[in-house]
């Protein structure tokens, strides 16, 4: 094992949340948000077809199902350093790897360890990684999920390094899949690959190279074309200081579209509050830093699912109708009303380069009488600086699983980090696979 990899293994295995109520609290809220995304998608036709076709007793299949479902609606959290999604991969892998007797403290510590690896790797690679067309949920996710399993299952040394290695060699995910089932499958594959890596090493005794982060030929060198090297001192200094889920933090959503459009959406909402209406507008300018709209790849979406990755479709809904209706993202064809309004919209790239942690997507409405209204919102609701409240997170879960028993699950999570994960495992599996406790 090279020294870089040894450092990563030590950081993961020694992750301890004792005295870190800030991290345990945020990890618990991220779990509620994850549950809302998971439950909301459980009856989608593609999700049901996958659930019917897998072997739920096989951990890899369970992780695939949880990851696919929890990312299917793009309703799950996102993070700036990875320019992708943490919880859909990490919690999906952990739910598949957990045992009823595992403590909640270990479960949350495992999540945080996975998040640290993902965030630190993302900070090394982005924005170039995203701009090259990679979907980091699929590329970085397997390593984060493997780290989470290592921490949960108390692996160490060469065995832990081999699990990381087998997960790392399966890193994949192309951003062009946005708007199809391929994108949520990236989350499912990432979680599933980590489960497979763990079982192949721990149960079947298979081996792998343990030089994952070696500078010349390791994972980071491959994905950066040799431009990035592992900085051991920086990793030791940054680990849990304060923690990737706290800084730059998690973006949590109120609606089912790509978080790259949230700033523009809140800007459009503010314009609407000020009396700006689409019918009175001649042009709508949506401003980006160069390359910052790569995730919003559809300027002219043709389906609702493509519209989840279209700033134009999101802003149109608000300026035309006063708000977001998630039903628009499920339409087989976008409304004719939107297509008629589309010539009014234009993307411009006049925002200066920003740090990874800062998002800026201002919106300008140029009225038919020549007046201009410009809004630039940097901290929309759901952003790390303006987070959803705990009550809003609990309401997301209740709305996604409309059952009196949802309150019991929420109450269980309120008691964290005390107890074991067993009650949650049973409830979640029943909701997703059986729906017998609806």
GROMACS .gro file of C-alpha atoms in nm:
model
  438
    1UNK     CA    1   0.000   0.000   0.000
    2UNK     CA    2   0.142   0.342  -0.090
    3UNK     CA    3   0.154   0.618   0.170
    4UNK     CA    4  -0.123   0.822   0.009
    5UNK     CA    5  -0.364   0.530   0.021
    6UNK     CA    6  -0.253   0.447   0.376
    7UNK     CA    7  -0.347   0.801   0.477
    8UNK     CA    8  -0.695   0.770   0.326
    9UNK     CA    9  -0.757   0.434   0.493
   10UNK     CA   10  -0.648   0.575   0.830
   11UNK     CA   11  -0.871   0.881   0.796
   12UNK     CA   12  -1.171   0.668   0.707
   13UNK     CA   13  -1.127   0.402   0.973
   14UNK     CA   14  -1.053   0.656   1.246
   15UNK     CA   15  -1.353   0.879   1.171
   16UNK     CA   16  -1.520   0.946   1.505
   17UNK     CA   17  -1.817   1.175   1.563
   18UNK     CA   18  -1.784   1.185   1.943
   19UNK     CA   19  -1.863   1.538   2.051
   20UNK     CA   20  -1.962   1.637   1.698
   21UNK     CA   21  -2.332   1.707   1.736
   22UNK     CA   22  -2.306   1.938   1.436
   23UNK     CA   23  -2.210   1.651   1.208
   24UNK     CA   24  -2.448   1.393   1.356
   25UNK     CA   25  -2.735   1.641   1.335
   26UNK     CA   26  -2.666   1.732   0.974
   27UNK     CA   27  -2.620   1.367   0.878
   28UNK     CA   28  -2.958   1.288   1.031
   29UNK     CA   29  -3.125   1.569   0.836
   30UNK     CA   30  -2.957   1.443   0.520
   31UNK     CA   31  -3.107   1.101   0.593
   32UNK     CA   32  -3.456   1.250   0.618
   33UNK     CA   33  -3.400   1.429   0.288
   34UNK     CA   34  -3.279   1.103   0.135
   35UNK     CA   35  -3.590   0.921   0.257
   36UNK     CA   36  -3.813   1.185   0.097
   37UNK     CA   37  -3.641   1.138  -0.240
   38UNK     CA   38  -3.650   0.759  -0.207
   39UNK     CA   39  -4.016   0.735  -0.106
   40UNK     CA   40  -4.136   0.991  -0.362
   41UNK     CA   41  -4.007   0.776  -0.650
   42UNK     CA   42  -4.116   0.434  -0.526
   43UNK     CA   43  -4.420   0.410  -0.756
   44UNK     CA   44  -4.258   0.548  -1.069
   45UNK     CA   45  -4.299   0.288  -1.346
   46UNK     CA   46  -3.926   0.253  -1.411
   47UNK     CA   47  -3.857   0.212  -1.040
   48UNK     CA   48  -4.127  -0.053  -1.004
   49UNK     CA   49  -3.991  -0.246  -1.302
   50UNK     CA   50  -3.645  -0.250  -1.151
   51UNK     CA   51  -3.775  -0.354  -0.810
   52UNK     CA   52  -3.964  -0.644  -0.964
   53UNK     CA   53  -3.656  -0.763  -1.150
   54UNK     CA   54  -3.391  -0.761  -0.879
   55UNK     CA   55  -3.304  -1.002  -0.601
   56UNK     CA   56  -3.364  -0.803  -0.286
   57UNK     CA   57  -3.174  -1.056  -0.076
   58UNK     CA   58  -2.857  -0.974  -0.270
   59UNK     CA   59  -2.696  -0.661  -0.116
   60UNK     CA   60  -2.564  -0.534  -0.450
   61UNK     CA   61  -2.915  -0.545  -0.597
   62UNK     CA   62  -3.066  -0.373  -0.295
   63UNK     CA   63  -2.808  -0.092  -0.321
   64UNK     CA   64  -2.881  -0.058  -0.694
   65UNK     CA   65  -3.254  -0.028  -0.625
   66UNK     CA   66  -3.216   0.225  -0.346
   67UNK     CA   67  -2.970   0.436  -0.545
   68UNK     CA   68  -3.181   0.435  -0.861
   69UNK     CA   69  -3.501   0.521  -0.676
   70UNK     CA   70  -3.355   0.792  -0.452
   71UNK     CA   71  -3.200   0.975  -0.749
   72UNK     CA   72  -3.478   0.904  -0.998
   73UNK     CA   73  -3.671   1.231  -0.950
   74UNK     CA   74  -3.360   1.446  -0.895
   75UNK     CA   75  -3.516   1.538  -0.561
   76UNK     CA   76  -3.210   1.444  -0.355
   77UNK     CA   77  -2.939   1.666  -0.210
   78UNK     CA   78  -2.634   1.798  -0.396
   79UNK     CA   79  -2.294   1.934  -0.295
   80UNK     CA   80  -2.072   2.194  -0.456
   81UNK     CA   81  -1.731   2.026  -0.437
   82UNK     CA   82  -1.839   1.710  -0.614
   83UNK     CA   83  -2.085   1.897  -0.837
   84UNK     CA   84  -2.310   1.597  -0.781
   85UNK     CA   85  -2.502   1.404  -0.519
   86UNK     CA   86  -2.384   1.261  -0.187
   87UNK     CA   87  -2.667   1.098  -0.002
   88UNK     CA   88  -2.829   0.899  -0.282
   89UNK     CA   89  -2.512   0.687  -0.314
   90UNK     CA   90  -2.389   0.683   0.047
   91UNK     CA   91  -2.715   0.603   0.222
   92UNK     CA   92  -2.817   0.353  -0.046
   93UNK     CA   93  -2.494   0.162   0.005
   94UNK     CA   94  -2.517   0.182   0.383
   95UNK     CA   95  -2.878   0.060   0.396
   96UNK     CA   96  -2.773  -0.242   0.191
   97UNK     CA   97  -2.463  -0.311   0.400
   98UNK     CA   98  -2.612  -0.244   0.745
   99UNK     CA   99  -2.717  -0.505   0.997
  100UNK     CA  100  -3.002  -0.453   1.243
  101UNK     CA  101  -2.765  -0.443   1.538
  102UNK     CA  102  -2.547  -0.166   1.391
  103UNK     CA  103  -2.557   0.148   1.602
  104UNK     CA  104  -2.690   0.471   1.459
  105UNK     CA  105  -2.363   0.638   1.564
  106UNK     CA  106  -2.164   0.401   1.343
  107UNK     CA  107  -2.415   0.441   1.060
  108UNK     CA  108  -2.381   0.821   1.067
  109UNK     CA  109  -2.004   0.812   1.110
  110UNK     CA  110  -1.986   0.589   0.801
  111UNK     CA  111  -2.193   0.840   0.603
  112UNK     CA  112  -1.969   1.126   0.710
  113UNK     CA  113  -1.652   0.933   0.620
  114UNK     CA  114  -1.788   0.866   0.272
  115UNK     CA  115  -1.888   1.230   0.233
  116UNK     CA  116  -1.538   1.345   0.329
  117UNK     CA  117  -1.373   1.137   0.059
  118UNK     CA  118  -1.623   1.248  -0.205
  119UNK     CA  119  -1.597   1.615  -0.119
  120UNK     CA  120  -1.219   1.624  -0.102
  121UNK     CA  121  -1.180   1.434  -0.429
  122UNK     CA  122  -1.438   1.658  -0.593
  123UNK     CA  123  -1.252   1.969  -0.479
  124UNK     CA  124  -0.939   1.830  -0.647
  125UNK     CA  125  -1.106   1.752  -0.979
  126UNK     CA  126  -1.374   2.015  -1.034
  127UNK     CA  127  -1.472   2.217  -1.226
  128UNK     CA  128  -1.265   2.044  -1.497
  129UNK     CA  129  -1.418   1.702  -1.419
  130UNK     CA  130  -1.772   1.831  -1.466
  131UNK     CA  131  -1.682   2.033  -1.774
  132UNK     CA  132  -1.522   1.727  -1.937
  133UNK     CA  133  -1.863   1.561  -1.923
  134UNK     CA  134  -1.829   1.332  -1.620
  135UNK     CA  135  -2.116   1.280  -1.376
  136UNK     CA  136  -1.935   1.272  -1.044
  137UNK     CA  137  -2.222   1.092  -0.870
  138UNK     CA  138  -2.108   0.793  -1.074
  139UNK     CA  139  -1.733   0.854  -1.084
  140UNK     CA  140  -1.659   0.970  -0.729
  141UNK     CA  141  -1.959   0.798  -0.571
  142UNK     CA  142  -1.817   0.442  -0.566
  143UNK     CA  143  -1.518   0.555  -0.362
  144UNK     CA  144  -1.735   0.740  -0.114
  145UNK     CA  145  -1.968   0.444  -0.077
  146UNK     CA  146  -1.675   0.206  -0.033
  147UNK     CA  147  -1.532   0.431   0.239
  148UNK     CA  148  -1.870   0.437   0.413
  149UNK     CA  149  -1.890   0.056   0.410
  150UNK     CA  150  -1.533   0.029   0.538
  151UNK     CA  151  -1.620   0.250   0.834
  152UNK     CA  152  -1.952   0.076   0.904
  153UNK     CA  153  -1.807  -0.275   0.886
  154UNK     CA  154  -1.488  -0.179   1.071
  155UNK     CA  155  -1.250  -0.292   0.798
  156UNK     CA  156  -0.888  -0.182   0.812
  157UNK     CA  157  -0.546  -0.205   0.651
  158UNK     CA  158  -0.494  -0.395   0.328
  159UNK     CA  159  -0.850  -0.527   0.327
  160UNK     CA  160  -0.993  -0.175   0.339
  161UNK     CA  161  -0.755  -0.062   0.066
  162UNK     CA  162  -0.861  -0.348  -0.160
  163UNK     CA  163  -1.229  -0.257  -0.115
  164UNK     CA  164  -1.148   0.101  -0.212
  165UNK     CA  165  -0.947  -0.027  -0.507
  166UNK     CA  166  -1.221  -0.248  -0.652
  167UNK     CA  167  -1.475   0.032  -0.610
  168UNK     CA  168  -1.241   0.287  -0.768
  169UNK     CA  169  -1.174   0.076  -1.075
  170UNK     CA  170  -1.549   0.078  -1.148
  171UNK     CA  171  -1.583   0.458  -1.147
  172UNK     CA  172  -1.796   0.567  -1.441
  173UNK     CA  173  -2.083   0.793  -1.539
  174UNK     CA  174  -2.133   1.026  -1.834
  175UNK     CA  175  -2.328   1.348  -1.785
  176UNK     CA  176  -2.502   1.311  -2.122
  177UNK     CA  177  -2.740   1.064  -1.953
  178UNK     CA  178  -2.927   1.354  -1.787
  179UNK     CA  179  -3.296   1.335  -1.868
  180UNK     CA  180  -3.298   0.955  -1.900
  181UNK     CA  181  -3.297   0.655  -1.668
  182UNK     CA  182  -2.920   0.644  -1.718
  183UNK     CA  183  -2.858   0.932  -1.475
  184UNK     CA  184  -3.026   0.778  -1.169
  185UNK     CA  185  -2.869   0.446  -1.263
  186UNK     CA  186  -2.531   0.612  -1.204
  187UNK     CA  187  -2.626   0.648  -0.837
  188UNK     CA  188  -2.749   0.289  -0.824
  189UNK     CA  189  -2.438   0.154  -0.995
  190UNK     CA  190  -2.207   0.352  -0.765
  191UNK     CA  191  -2.373   0.210  -0.453
  192UNK     CA  192  -2.391  -0.140  -0.600
  193UNK     CA  193  -2.026  -0.142  -0.709
  194UNK     CA  194  -1.918  -0.051  -0.357
  195UNK     CA  195  -2.126  -0.337  -0.215
  196UNK     CA  196  -1.975  -0.576  -0.467
  197UNK     CA  197  -1.623  -0.459  -0.384
  198UNK     CA  198  -1.681  -0.519  -0.014
  199UNK     CA  199  -1.828  -0.866  -0.060
  200UNK     CA  200  -1.569  -0.979  -0.315
  201UNK     CA  201  -1.289  -0.890  -0.075
  202UNK     CA  202  -1.443  -0.968   0.263
  203UNK     CA  203  -1.653  -1.275   0.175
  204UNK     CA  204  -1.478  -1.428  -0.126
  205UNK     CA  205  -1.120  -1.333  -0.049
  206UNK     CA  206  -1.047  -1.177  -0.387
  207UNK     CA  207  -0.762  -0.930  -0.414
  208UNK     CA  208  -0.688  -0.595  -0.573
  209UNK     CA  209  -0.395  -0.355  -0.599
  210UNK     CA  210  -0.368  -0.124  -0.301
  211UNK     CA  211  -0.204   0.179  -0.465
  212UNK     CA  212  -0.530   0.360  -0.540
  213UNK     CA  213  -0.396   0.709  -0.471
  214UNK     CA  214  -0.038   0.659  -0.591
  215UNK     CA  215   0.060   0.984  -0.762
  216UNK     CA  216   0.173   0.860  -1.104
  217UNK     CA  217  -0.091   0.601  -1.192
  218UNK     CA  218  -0.355   0.623  -0.920
  219UNK     CA  219  -0.722   0.717  -0.944
  220UNK     CA  220  -0.670   1.090  -0.903
  221UNK     CA  221  -0.393   1.096  -1.163
  222UNK     CA  222  -0.608   0.908  -1.414
  223UNK     CA  223  -0.913   1.134  -1.380
  224UNK     CA  224  -0.705   1.453  -1.386
  225UNK     CA  225  -0.480   1.344  -1.674
  226UNK     CA  226  -0.186   1.365  -1.436
  227UNK     CA  227  -0.262   1.723  -1.335
  228UNK     CA  228  -0.359   1.653  -0.972
  229UNK     CA  229  -0.150   1.492  -0.700
  230UNK     CA  230  -0.258   1.371  -0.362
  231UNK     CA  231  -0.170   1.622  -0.088
  232UNK     CA  232  -0.143   1.420   0.232
  233UNK     CA  233  -0.096   1.722   0.459
  234UNK     CA  234  -0.400   1.895   0.312
  235UNK     CA  235  -0.620   1.588   0.353
  236UNK     CA  236  -0.521   1.545   0.717
  237UNK     CA  237  -0.577   1.913   0.780
  238UNK     CA  238  -0.917   1.928   0.607
  239UNK     CA  239  -1.066   1.598   0.728
  240UNK     CA  240  -1.376   1.684   0.940
  241UNK     CA  241  -1.264   2.047   0.956
  242UNK     CA  242  -1.551   2.120   0.979
  243UNK     CA  243  -1.682   1.844   0.750
  244UNK     CA  244  -1.797   1.833   0.388
  245UNK     CA  245  -2.166   1.814   0.480
  246UNK     CA  246  -2.126   2.139   0.674
  247UNK     CA  247  -1.886   2.329   0.448
  248UNK     CA  248  -1.944   2.379   0.163
  249UNK     CA  249  -2.257   2.197   0.284
  250UNK     CA  250  -2.558   2.034   0.121
  251UNK     CA  251  -2.815   2.181  -0.115
  252UNK     CA  252  -3.159   2.035  -0.041
  253UNK     CA  253  -3.448   2.075  -0.279
  254UNK     CA  254  -3.810   2.184  -0.258
  255UNK     CA  255  -3.881   2.065  -0.613
  256UNK     CA  256  -3.770   1.793  -0.853
  257UNK     CA  257  -3.518   1.957  -1.081
  258UNK     CA  258  -3.141   2.000  -1.101
  259UNK     CA  259  -3.004   2.213  -0.819
  260UNK     CA  260  -2.796   2.412  -1.070
  261UNK     CA  261  -3.120   2.599  -1.152
  262UNK     CA  262  -3.223   2.682  -0.794
  263UNK     CA  263  -3.069   3.032  -0.790
  264UNK     CA  264  -3.239   3.118  -1.120
  265UNK     CA  265  -3.569   2.980  -0.991
  266UNK     CA  266  -3.562   3.192  -0.676
  267UNK     CA  267  -3.466   3.493  -0.885
  268UNK     CA  268  -3.762   3.434  -1.116
  269UNK     CA  269  -3.990   3.393  -0.813
  270UNK     CA  270  -3.873   3.730  -0.680
  271UNK     CA  271  -3.944   3.890  -1.018
  272UNK     CA  272  -4.294   3.741  -1.011
  273UNK     CA  273  -4.347   3.880  -0.660
  274UNK     CA  274  -4.258   4.222  -0.798
  275UNK     CA  275  -4.530   4.195  -1.061
  276UNK     CA  276  -4.320   4.078  -1.357
  277UNK     CA  277  -4.524   3.853  -1.587
  278UNK     CA  278  -4.410   3.653  -1.887
  279UNK     CA  279  -4.668   3.812  -2.115
  280UNK     CA  280  -4.514   4.156  -2.056
  281UNK     CA  281  -4.156   4.040  -2.117
  282UNK     CA  282  -3.974   4.062  -2.449
  283UNK     CA  283  -3.656   3.877  -2.336
  284UNK     CA  284  -3.542   3.673  -2.038
  285UNK     CA  285  -3.166   3.657  -1.983
  286UNK     CA  286  -3.029   3.380  -1.763
  287UNK     CA  287  -2.672   3.460  -1.662
  288UNK     CA  288  -2.399   3.201  -1.591
  289UNK     CA  289  -2.028   3.189  -1.526
  290UNK     CA  290  -1.862   3.023  -1.829
  291UNK     CA  291  -1.926   2.649  -1.822
  292UNK     CA  292  -2.145   2.661  -1.511
  293UNK     CA  293  -2.454   2.544  -1.698
  294UNK     CA  294  -2.316   2.206  -1.802
  295UNK     CA  295  -2.564   2.023  -1.579
  296UNK     CA  296  -2.850   2.225  -1.732
  297UNK     CA  297  -2.781   2.071  -2.069
  298UNK     CA  298  -3.124   2.124  -2.232
  299UNK     CA  299  -3.192   2.474  -2.360
  300UNK     CA  300  -3.478   2.337  -2.568
  301UNK     CA  301  -3.613   2.039  -2.373
  302UNK     CA  302  -3.865   1.816  -2.546
  303UNK     CA  303  -3.984   1.611  -2.246
  304UNK     CA  304  -4.055   1.684  -1.883
  305UNK     CA  305  -3.755   1.479  -1.774
  306UNK     CA  306  -3.528   1.683  -1.998
  307UNK     CA  307  -3.696   1.987  -1.844
  308UNK     CA  308  -3.552   1.889  -1.504
  309UNK     CA  309  -3.216   1.989  -1.652
  310UNK     CA  310  -3.330   2.309  -1.823
  311UNK     CA  311  -3.308   2.653  -1.663
  312UNK     CA  312  -3.548   2.778  -1.930
  313UNK     CA  313  -3.818   2.527  -1.838
  314UNK     CA  314  -3.788   2.602  -1.468
  315UNK     CA  315  -3.790   2.980  -1.507
  316UNK     CA  316  -4.075   2.964  -1.758
  317UNK     CA  317  -4.299   2.785  -1.509
  318UNK     CA  318  -4.249   3.057  -1.251
  319UNK     CA  319  -4.284   3.360  -1.477
  320UNK     CA  320  -4.586   3.209  -1.656
  321UNK     CA  321  -4.767   3.049  -1.363
  322UNK     CA  322  -4.619   3.188  -1.044
  323UNK     CA  323  -4.446   2.873  -0.921
  324UNK     CA  324  -4.309   2.526  -0.987
  325UNK     CA  325  -4.544   2.236  -1.049
  326UNK     CA  326  -4.352   1.908  -1.033
  327UNK     CA  327  -4.611   1.749  -1.261
  328UNK     CA  328  -4.452   1.941  -1.550
  329UNK     CA  329  -4.139   1.727  -1.507
  330UNK     CA  330  -4.334   1.408  -1.575
  331UNK     CA  331  -4.492   1.513  -1.906
  332UNK     CA  332  -4.401   1.301  -2.211
  333UNK     CA  333  -4.387   1.625  -2.411
  334UNK     CA  334  -4.332   1.979  -2.289
  335UNK     CA  335  -4.639   2.206  -2.326
  336UNK     CA  336  -4.691   2.396  -2.649
  337UNK     CA  337  -4.719   2.707  -2.433
  338UNK     CA  338  -4.356   2.663  -2.327
  339UNK     CA  339  -4.233   2.605  -2.681
  340UNK     CA  340  -4.410   2.922  -2.792
  341UNK     CA  341  -4.238   3.121  -2.517
  342UNK     CA  342  -3.895   2.966  -2.566
  343UNK     CA  343  -3.764   3.229  -2.816
  344UNK     CA  344  -3.779   3.484  -2.531
  345UNK     CA  345  -3.512   3.299  -2.333
  346UNK     CA  346  -3.139   3.342  -2.378
  347UNK     CA  347  -2.837   3.220  -2.182
  348UNK     CA  348  -2.551   3.465  -2.139
  349UNK     CA  349  -2.210   3.392  -1.991
  350UNK     CA  350  -2.115   3.718  -1.828
  351UNK     CA  351  -2.074   3.616  -1.463
  352UNK     CA  352  -1.712   3.602  -1.353
  353UNK     CA  353  -1.542   3.282  -1.239
  354UNK     CA  354  -1.656   3.182  -0.891
  355UNK     CA  355  -1.532   2.940  -0.623
  356UNK     CA  356  -1.688   2.593  -0.631
  357UNK     CA  357  -1.892   2.675  -0.321
  358UNK     CA  358  -2.058   2.983  -0.475
  359UNK     CA  359  -2.346   2.967  -0.719
  360UNK     CA  360  -2.474   3.266  -0.912
  361UNK     CA  361  -2.739   3.245  -1.184
  362UNK     CA  362  -2.893   3.593  -1.208
  363UNK     CA  363  -3.207   3.652  -1.411
  364UNK     CA  364  -3.288   3.964  -1.612
  365UNK     CA  365  -3.635   4.041  -1.747
  366UNK     CA  366  -3.640   4.294  -2.031
  367UNK     CA  367  -3.993   4.425  -2.062
  368UNK     CA  368  -4.173   4.518  -2.381
  369UNK     CA  369  -4.158   4.883  -2.276
  370UNK     CA  370  -3.779   4.863  -2.247
  371UNK     CA  371  -3.747   4.854  -1.868
  372UNK     CA  372  -3.518   4.595  -1.713
  373UNK     CA  373  -3.553   4.398  -1.390
  374UNK     CA  374  -3.244   4.215  -1.265
  375UNK     CA  375  -3.230   3.970  -0.972
  376UNK     CA  376  -2.920   3.791  -0.840
  377UNK     CA  377  -2.993   3.549  -0.554
  378UNK     CA  378  -2.690   3.364  -0.418
  379UNK     CA  379  -2.844   3.188  -0.116
  380UNK     CA  380  -3.185   3.051  -0.218
  381UNK     CA  381  -3.389   2.845   0.022
  382UNK     CA  382  -3.238   2.499   0.047
  383UNK     CA  383  -2.882   2.624   0.006
  384UNK     CA  384  -2.628   2.572   0.285
  385UNK     CA  385  -2.660   2.936   0.394
  386UNK     CA  386  -3.042   2.925   0.385
  387UNK     CA  387  -3.127   2.563   0.467
  388UNK     CA  388  -3.464   2.395   0.483
  389UNK     CA  389  -3.589   2.373   0.837
  390UNK     CA  390  -3.619   2.043   1.019
  391UNK     CA  391  -3.997   2.080   0.995
  392UNK     CA  392  -3.971   2.121   0.618
  393UNK     CA  393  -3.753   1.811   0.591
  394UNK     CA  394  -4.001   1.609   0.794
  395UNK     CA  395  -4.283   1.740   0.577
  396UNK     CA  396  -4.095   1.622   0.266
  397UNK     CA  397  -4.093   1.270   0.411
  398UNK     CA  398  -4.460   1.283   0.507
  399UNK     CA  399  -4.560   1.413   0.163
  400UNK     CA  400  -4.356   1.144  -0.012
  401UNK     CA  401  -4.496   0.860   0.201
  402UNK     CA  402  -4.855   0.947   0.279
  403UNK     CA  403  -4.904   0.704   0.563
  404UNK     CA  404  -4.967   0.748   0.935
  405UNK     CA  405  -4.664   0.526   0.984
  406UNK     CA  406  -4.440   0.794   0.832
  407UNK     CA  407  -4.469   0.979   1.163
  408UNK     CA  408  -4.326   0.675   1.342
  409UNK     CA  409  -4.024   0.669   1.114
  410UNK     CA  410  -3.971   1.043   1.158
  411UNK     CA  411  -3.995   1.000   1.534
  412UNK     CA  412  -3.733   0.725   1.516
  413UNK     CA  413  -3.490   0.953   1.334
  414UNK     CA  414  -3.560   1.237   1.580
  415UNK     CA  415  -3.412   1.018   1.851
  416UNK     CA  416  -3.081   0.978   1.670
  417UNK     CA  417  -2.793   0.919   1.734
  418UNK     CA  418  -2.922   0.688   2.008
  419UNK     CA  419  -3.017   0.326   1.934
  420UNK     CA  420  -2.962   0.091   1.644
  421UNK     CA  421  -3.046   0.117   1.276
  422UNK     CA  422  -3.260  -0.200   1.280
  423UNK     CA  423  -3.608  -0.041   1.303
  424UNK     CA  424  -3.535   0.190   1.010
  425UNK     CA  425  -3.398  -0.091   0.796
  426UNK     CA  426  -3.716  -0.294   0.835
  427UNK     CA  427  -3.948  -0.001   0.768
  428UNK     CA  428  -3.763   0.125   0.461
  429UNK     CA  429  -3.738  -0.219   0.302
  430UNK     CA  430  -4.109  -0.273   0.361
  431UNK     CA  431  -4.206   0.056   0.199
  432UNK     CA  432  -3.984   0.019  -0.106
  433UNK     CA  433  -4.012  -0.354  -0.179
  434UNK     CA  434  -4.345  -0.461  -0.032
  435UNK     CA  435  -4.560  -0.155   0.033
  436UNK     CA  436  -4.727  -0.383   0.287
  437UNK     CA  437  -4.715  -0.115   0.554
  438UNK     CA  438  -4.880   0.158   0.349
   0.00000   0.00000   0.00000
